[in-house]
Amino acid sequence: MTDFHSSSSNSSLADDYEIEVEVEVELASPWSRIAAVIINVLIFHLGMILGTLFFGLIAKMLHSALARKICLILATLVPILMYFIGQSIMMSTKGQSFGKKLLGIKVIKIDGSNPGFIEMVLFRTVIPYVALLIVGLSLNLIFYQDIEITLIKPNLIALFFYIICLFMLFRTATYRRTLEDYLAKTIVIKV
């Protein structure tokens, strides 16, 4: 069990009073967090496969080359958008991704409240991903000086980032918080 202490003002009391709130939670195990990521990746790829099959069948029925190209684009975009929107709604309202919900863990702010859209989606997901993508592609472009090679080479900065996060999951002294947790001021707990 881990104790977190925070202060928050209560609007029903006078403004100069502070109420001390103590939230006692049990941290999610590193293995449940890793399993949740694996489940999310599997769900994403299942959606991509189903989208490709669905739009691929539609493309075969159509006899226009343009319609086939549109179906190929939709086969990629529709599953990605559905997954991102579904995950964003779940994460910002309940603090759980599909994998976290299946494993009975969730993300909360360090004061015990629900992080909401800004912390969950932007700070924990979008900002780190976009930053890693930009830095990784920029470094690849500097080293390889060819855009085609840059796009197919692995993003070693992102790999390094996620390896650091993996090691951080096993540090109980820091409440198993990863770099994304520090950015969003969150922890992952058992429900």
PDB file of C-alpha atoms in Angstrom:
ATOM      1  CA  MET A   1       0.000   0.000   0.000  1.00  0.00           C
ATOM      2  CA  THR A   2       1.163   3.501  -0.770  1.00  0.00           C
ATOM      3  CA  ASP A   3      -0.002   6.739   0.832  1.00  0.00           C
ATOM      4  CA  PHE A   4      -0.271   9.964  -1.108  1.00  0.00           C
ATOM      5  CA  HIS A   5      -0.931  13.270   0.632  1.00  0.00           C
ATOM      6  CA  SER A   6      -2.317  16.305  -1.065  1.00  0.00           C
ATOM      7  CA  SER A   7      -4.033  19.552  -0.196  1.00  0.00           C
ATOM      8  CA  SER A   8      -7.153  20.811  -1.854  1.00  0.00           C
ATOM      9  CA  SER A   9      -9.464  23.645  -0.956  1.00  0.00           C
ATOM     10  CA  ASN A  10     -13.144  22.946  -0.405  1.00  0.00           C
ATOM     11  CA  SER A  11     -15.402  25.598  -1.925  1.00  0.00           C
ATOM     12  CA  SER A  12     -18.058  25.140   0.786  1.00  0.00           C
ATOM     13  CA  LEU A  13     -15.612  26.271   3.462  1.00  0.00           C
ATOM     14  CA  ALA A  14     -13.983  29.634   3.818  1.00  0.00           C
ATOM     15  CA  ASP A  15     -11.253  30.280   1.279  1.00  0.00           C
ATOM     16  CA  ASP A  16      -8.499  30.453   3.910  1.00  0.00           C
ATOM     17  CA  TYR A  17      -9.077  26.851   5.126  1.00  0.00           C
ATOM     18  CA  GLU A  18      -7.186  23.963   3.584  1.00  0.00           C
ATOM     19  CA  ILE A  19      -8.338  20.368   3.914  1.00  0.00           C
ATOM     20  CA  GLU A  20      -5.691  17.660   4.012  1.00  0.00           C
ATOM     21  CA  VAL A  21      -6.746  14.650   1.942  1.00  0.00           C
ATOM     22  CA  GLU A  22      -5.050  11.281   2.291  1.00  0.00           C
ATOM     23  CA  VAL A  23      -5.533   8.756  -0.456  1.00  0.00           C
ATOM     24  CA  GLU A  24      -4.402   5.189   0.136  1.00  0.00           C
ATOM     25  CA  VAL A  25      -3.971   3.099  -2.984  1.00  0.00           C
ATOM     26  CA  GLU A  26      -2.297  -0.095  -4.101  1.00  0.00           C
ATOM     27  CA  LEU A  27       0.056   0.372  -7.031  1.00  0.00           C
ATOM     28  CA  ALA A  28      -0.445  -1.706 -10.151  1.00  0.00           C
ATOM     29  CA  SER A  29       2.242  -4.315 -10.647  1.00  0.00           C
ATOM     30  CA  PRO A  30       4.779  -3.767 -13.422  1.00  0.00           C
ATOM     31  CA  TRP A  31       3.609  -6.984 -15.063  1.00  0.00           C
ATOM     32  CA  SER A  32      -0.021  -5.873 -15.189  1.00  0.00           C
ATOM     33  CA  ARG A  33       1.044  -2.579 -16.775  1.00  0.00           C
ATOM     34  CA  ILE A  34       3.165  -4.410 -19.361  1.00  0.00           C
ATOM     35  CA  ALA A  35       0.306  -6.852 -20.051  1.00  0.00           C
ATOM     36  CA  ALA A  36      -2.088  -3.913 -20.518  1.00  0.00           C
ATOM     37  CA  VAL A  37       0.207  -2.425 -23.165  1.00  0.00           C
ATOM     38  CA  ILE A  38       0.432  -5.802 -24.926  1.00  0.00           C
ATOM     39  CA  ILE A  39      -3.381  -6.137 -24.881  1.00  0.00           C
ATOM     40  CA  ASN A  40      -3.734  -2.610 -26.311  1.00  0.00           C
ATOM     41  CA  VAL A  41      -1.266  -3.408 -29.093  1.00  0.00           C
ATOM     42  CA  LEU A  42      -3.110  -6.652 -29.910  1.00  0.00           C
ATOM     43  CA  ILE A  43      -6.476  -4.848 -30.001  1.00  0.00           C
ATOM     44  CA  PHE A  44      -4.990  -2.168 -32.265  1.00  0.00           C
ATOM     45  CA  HIS A  45      -3.577  -4.750 -34.680  1.00  0.00           C
ATOM     46  CA  LEU A  46      -6.815  -6.755 -34.649  1.00  0.00           C
ATOM     47  CA  GLY A  47      -8.646  -3.564 -35.645  1.00  0.00           C
ATOM     48  CA  MET A  48      -6.133  -2.939 -38.419  1.00  0.00           C
ATOM     49  CA  ILE A  49      -6.575  -6.496 -39.728  1.00  0.00           C
ATOM     50  CA  LEU A  50     -10.375  -6.256 -39.637  1.00  0.00           C
ATOM     51  CA  GLY A  51     -10.287  -2.828 -41.307  1.00  0.00           C
ATOM     52  CA  THR A  52      -7.999  -4.138 -44.030  1.00  0.00           C
ATOM     53  CA  LEU A  53     -10.238  -7.159 -44.625  1.00  0.00           C
ATOM     54  CA  PHE A  54     -13.433  -5.084 -44.677  1.00  0.00           C
ATOM     55  CA  PHE A  55     -12.178  -2.324 -46.951  1.00  0.00           C
ATOM     56  CA  GLY A  56     -10.184  -4.846 -48.999  1.00  0.00           C
ATOM     57  CA  LEU A  57     -13.387  -6.741 -49.788  1.00  0.00           C
ATOM     58  CA  ILE A  58     -15.112  -3.501 -50.736  1.00  0.00           C
ATOM     59  CA  ALA A  59     -12.150  -2.563 -52.959  1.00  0.00           C
ATOM     60  CA  LYS A  60     -12.386  -5.924 -54.762  1.00  0.00           C
ATOM     61  CA  MET A  61     -16.082  -5.349 -55.475  1.00  0.00           C
ATOM     62  CA  LEU A  62     -15.414  -1.929 -56.944  1.00  0.00           C
ATOM     63  CA  HIS A  63     -14.004  -1.737 -60.410  1.00  0.00           C
ATOM     64  CA  SER A  64     -12.566   1.754 -60.213  1.00  0.00           C
ATOM     65  CA  ALA A  65      -8.862   2.281 -59.504  1.00  0.00           C
ATOM     66  CA  LEU A  66      -9.660   5.476 -57.602  1.00  0.00           C
ATOM     67  CA  ALA A  67     -12.225   3.663 -55.423  1.00  0.00           C
ATOM     68  CA  ARG A  68      -9.613   1.005 -54.624  1.00  0.00           C
ATOM     69  CA  LYS A  69      -7.105   3.662 -53.546  1.00  0.00           C
ATOM     70  CA  ILE A  70      -9.735   5.327 -51.364  1.00  0.00           C
ATOM     71  CA  CYS A  71     -10.551   1.952 -49.767  1.00  0.00           C
ATOM     72  CA  LEU A  72      -6.870   1.387 -49.011  1.00  0.00           C
ATOM     73  CA  ILE A  73      -6.633   4.773 -47.329  1.00  0.00           C
ATOM     74  CA  LEU A  74      -9.814   4.083 -45.356  1.00  0.00           C
ATOM     75  CA  ALA A  75      -8.484   0.642 -44.366  1.00  0.00           C
ATOM     76  CA  THR A  76      -5.701   2.453 -42.547  1.00  0.00           C
ATOM     77  CA  LEU A  77      -7.395   5.601 -41.275  1.00  0.00           C
ATOM     78  CA  VAL A  78     -10.709   4.224 -40.001  1.00  0.00           C
ATOM     79  CA  PRO A  79      -9.236   1.625 -37.590  1.00  0.00           C
ATOM     80  CA  ILE A  80      -6.605   4.096 -36.333  1.00  0.00           C
ATOM     81  CA  LEU A  81      -9.234   6.796 -35.690  1.00  0.00           C
ATOM     82  CA  MET A  82     -11.667   4.349 -34.063  1.00  0.00           C
ATOM     83  CA  TYR A  83      -8.934   3.023 -31.772  1.00  0.00           C
ATOM     84  CA  PHE A  84      -7.629   6.492 -30.869  1.00  0.00           C
ATOM     85  CA  ILE A  85     -11.108   7.920 -30.209  1.00  0.00           C
ATOM     86  CA  GLY A  86     -12.166   4.868 -28.159  1.00  0.00           C
ATOM     87  CA  GLN A  87      -8.969   4.900 -26.116  1.00  0.00           C
ATOM     88  CA  SER A  88      -9.160   8.683 -25.627  1.00  0.00           C
ATOM     89  CA  ILE A  89     -12.720   8.519 -24.319  1.00  0.00           C
ATOM     90  CA  MET A  90     -11.967   5.630 -21.959  1.00  0.00           C
ATOM     91  CA  MET A  91      -8.691   7.101 -20.717  1.00  0.00           C
ATOM     92  CA  SER A  92     -10.044  10.603 -20.123  1.00  0.00           C
ATOM     93  CA  THR A  93     -13.307   9.517 -18.447  1.00  0.00           C
ATOM     94  CA  LYS A  94     -12.319   6.382 -16.533  1.00  0.00           C
ATOM     95  CA  GLY A  95      -8.510   6.520 -16.469  1.00  0.00           C
ATOM     96  CA  GLN A  96      -8.369   3.137 -18.196  1.00  0.00           C
ATOM     97  CA  SER A  97      -7.362   1.928 -21.634  1.00  0.00           C
ATOM     98  CA  PHE A  98      -8.882  -1.285 -23.016  1.00  0.00           C
ATOM     99  CA  GLY A  99      -5.983  -3.304 -21.578  1.00  0.00           C
ATOM    100  CA  LYS A 100      -6.050  -1.542 -18.196  1.00  0.00           C
ATOM    101  CA  LYS A 101      -9.806  -2.161 -17.888  1.00  0.00           C
ATOM    102  CA  LEU A 102      -9.373  -5.875 -18.629  1.00  0.00           C
ATOM    103  CA  LEU A 103      -6.619  -6.138 -16.003  1.00  0.00           C
ATOM    104  CA  GLY A 104      -8.324  -4.055 -13.320  1.00  0.00           C
ATOM    105  CA  ILE A 105      -5.867  -1.170 -13.155  1.00  0.00           C
ATOM    106  CA  LYS A 106      -6.317   2.537 -13.788  1.00  0.00           C
ATOM    107  CA  VAL A 107      -4.479   5.835 -13.922  1.00  0.00           C
ATOM    108  CA  ILE A 108      -5.148   8.553 -11.356  1.00  0.00           C
ATOM    109  CA  LYS A 109      -3.535  11.898 -10.608  1.00  0.00           C
ATOM    110  CA  ILE A 110      -1.223  11.871  -7.611  1.00  0.00           C
ATOM    111  CA  ASP A 111      -3.947  13.651  -5.616  1.00  0.00           C
ATOM    112  CA  GLY A 112      -6.344  10.745  -6.306  1.00  0.00           C
ATOM    113  CA  SER A 113      -8.565  12.487  -8.858  1.00  0.00           C
ATOM    114  CA  ASN A 114      -9.328  11.501 -12.440  1.00  0.00           C
ATOM    115  CA  PRO A 115      -6.687  13.013 -14.759  1.00  0.00           C
ATOM    116  CA  GLY A 116      -9.103  13.919 -17.558  1.00  0.00           C
ATOM    117  CA  PHE A 117      -8.323  14.520 -21.216  1.00  0.00           C
ATOM    118  CA  ILE A 118      -5.379  16.929 -20.892  1.00  0.00           C
ATOM    119  CA  GLU A 119      -3.253  14.765 -18.592  1.00  0.00           C
ATOM    120  CA  MET A 120      -4.338  11.370 -19.917  1.00  0.00           C
ATOM    121  CA  VAL A 121      -4.397  11.861 -23.643  1.00  0.00           C
ATOM    122  CA  LEU A 122      -2.179  14.863 -24.280  1.00  0.00           C
ATOM    123  CA  PHE A 123       0.503  14.580 -21.565  1.00  0.00           C
ATOM    124  CA  ARG A 124       0.696  10.776 -21.289  1.00  0.00           C
ATOM    125  CA  THR A 125       0.254   9.870 -24.956  1.00  0.00           C
ATOM    126  CA  VAL A 126       0.287  12.554 -27.637  1.00  0.00           C
ATOM    127  CA  ILE A 127       3.070  14.872 -26.433  1.00  0.00           C
ATOM    128  CA  PRO A 128       5.621  12.089 -25.699  1.00  0.00           C
ATOM    129  CA  TYR A 129       4.797  10.279 -28.940  1.00  0.00           C
ATOM    130  CA  VAL A 130       4.994  13.377 -31.132  1.00  0.00           C
ATOM    131  CA  ALA A 131       8.177  14.599 -29.407  1.00  0.00           C
ATOM    132  CA  LEU A 132       9.842  11.195 -29.820  1.00  0.00           C
ATOM    133  CA  LEU A 133       8.740  10.997 -33.436  1.00  0.00           C
ATOM    134  CA  ILE A 134      10.094  14.466 -34.279  1.00  0.00           C
ATOM    135  CA  VAL A 135      13.392  14.002 -32.420  1.00  0.00           C
ATOM    136  CA  GLY A 136      13.890  10.463 -33.743  1.00  0.00           C
ATOM    137  CA  LEU A 137      13.147  11.381 -37.351  1.00  0.00           C
ATOM    138  CA  SER A 138      15.307  14.518 -37.101  1.00  0.00           C
ATOM    139  CA  LEU A 139      18.281  12.562 -35.762  1.00  0.00           C
ATOM    140  CA  ASN A 140      17.800   9.854 -38.389  1.00  0.00           C
ATOM    141  CA  LEU A 141      17.705  12.530 -41.082  1.00  0.00           C
ATOM    142  CA  ILE A 142      20.908  14.106 -39.722  1.00  0.00           C
ATOM    143  CA  PHE A 143      22.717  10.753 -39.659  1.00  0.00           C
ATOM    144  CA  TYR A 144      21.392   9.218 -42.901  1.00  0.00           C
ATOM    145  CA  GLN A 145      20.729  12.423 -44.903  1.00  0.00           C
ATOM    146  CA  ASP A 146      18.154  10.613 -47.026  1.00  0.00           C
ATOM    147  CA  ILE A 147      14.435  10.902 -46.323  1.00  0.00           C
ATOM    148  CA  GLU A 148      13.617   7.393 -47.611  1.00  0.00           C
ATOM    149  CA  ILE A 149      16.237   5.777 -45.369  1.00  0.00           C
ATOM    150  CA  THR A 150      15.193   8.016 -42.469  1.00  0.00           C
ATOM    151  CA  LEU A 151      11.607   6.749 -42.632  1.00  0.00           C
ATOM    152  CA  ILE A 152      12.518   3.039 -42.621  1.00  0.00           C
ATOM    153  CA  LYS A 153      15.249   3.135 -39.964  1.00  0.00           C
ATOM    154  CA  PRO A 154      14.175   2.505 -36.362  1.00  0.00           C
ATOM    155  CA  ASN A 155      13.618   5.409 -34.004  1.00  0.00           C
ATOM    156  CA  LEU A 156      16.340   4.663 -31.451  1.00  0.00           C
ATOM    157  CA  ILE A 157      15.391   7.651 -29.291  1.00  0.00           C
ATOM    158  CA  ALA A 158      11.876   6.215 -28.818  1.00  0.00           C
ATOM    159  CA  LEU A 159      13.320   2.785 -28.100  1.00  0.00           C
ATOM    160  CA  PHE A 160      15.635   4.283 -25.465  1.00  0.00           C
ATOM    161  CA  PHE A 161      12.719   6.229 -23.930  1.00  0.00           C
ATOM    162  CA  TYR A 162      10.562   3.106 -23.585  1.00  0.00           C
ATOM    163  CA  ILE A 163      13.438   1.037 -22.172  1.00  0.00           C
ATOM    164  CA  ILE A 164      13.921   3.691 -19.485  1.00  0.00           C
ATOM    165  CA  CYS A 165      10.175   3.579 -18.753  1.00  0.00           C
ATOM    166  CA  LEU A 166      10.332  -0.215 -18.528  1.00  0.00           C
ATOM    167  CA  PHE A 167      13.032  -0.045 -15.868  1.00  0.00           C
ATOM    168  CA  MET A 168      11.114   2.671 -14.020  1.00  0.00           C
ATOM    169  CA  LEU A 169       8.121   0.329 -13.672  1.00  0.00           C
ATOM    170  CA  PHE A 170      10.117  -1.799 -11.234  1.00  0.00           C
ATOM    171  CA  ARG A 171      11.200   1.094  -8.955  1.00  0.00           C
ATOM    172  CA  THR A 172       8.932   1.091  -5.915  1.00  0.00           C
ATOM    173  CA  ALA A 173      10.813   4.056  -4.391  1.00  0.00           C
ATOM    174  CA  THR A 174       9.336   6.245  -7.144  1.00  0.00           C
ATOM    175  CA  TYR A 175       5.902   4.564  -7.013  1.00  0.00           C
ATOM    176  CA  ARG A 176       6.562   2.774 -10.327  1.00  0.00           C
ATOM    177  CA  ARG A 177       6.025   6.043 -12.176  1.00  0.00           C
ATOM    178  CA  THR A 178       7.326   6.244 -15.734  1.00  0.00           C
ATOM    179  CA  LEU A 179       8.449   9.372 -17.571  1.00  0.00           C
ATOM    180  CA  GLU A 180       4.902   9.771 -18.913  1.00  0.00           C
ATOM    181  CA  ASP A 181       3.538   9.555 -15.350  1.00  0.00           C
ATOM    182  CA  TYR A 182       5.880  12.338 -14.248  1.00  0.00           C
ATOM    183  CA  LEU A 183       4.839  14.494 -17.191  1.00  0.00           C
ATOM    184  CA  ALA A 184       1.125  14.034 -16.423  1.00  0.00           C
ATOM    185  CA  LYS A 185       1.530  13.866 -12.609  1.00  0.00           C
ATOM    186  CA  THR A 186      -0.170  10.450 -12.452  1.00  0.00           C
ATOM    187  CA  ILE A 187       0.241   6.978 -10.975  1.00  0.00           C
ATOM    188  CA  VAL A 188      -1.230   3.629 -12.003  1.00  0.00           C
ATOM    189  CA  ILE A 189      -3.158   1.730  -9.346  1.00  0.00           C
ATOM    190  CA  LYS A 190      -5.192  -1.437  -8.872  1.00  0.00           C
ATOM    191  CA  VAL A 191      -8.920  -0.809  -8.999  1.00  0.00           C
TER     192      VAL A 191
END
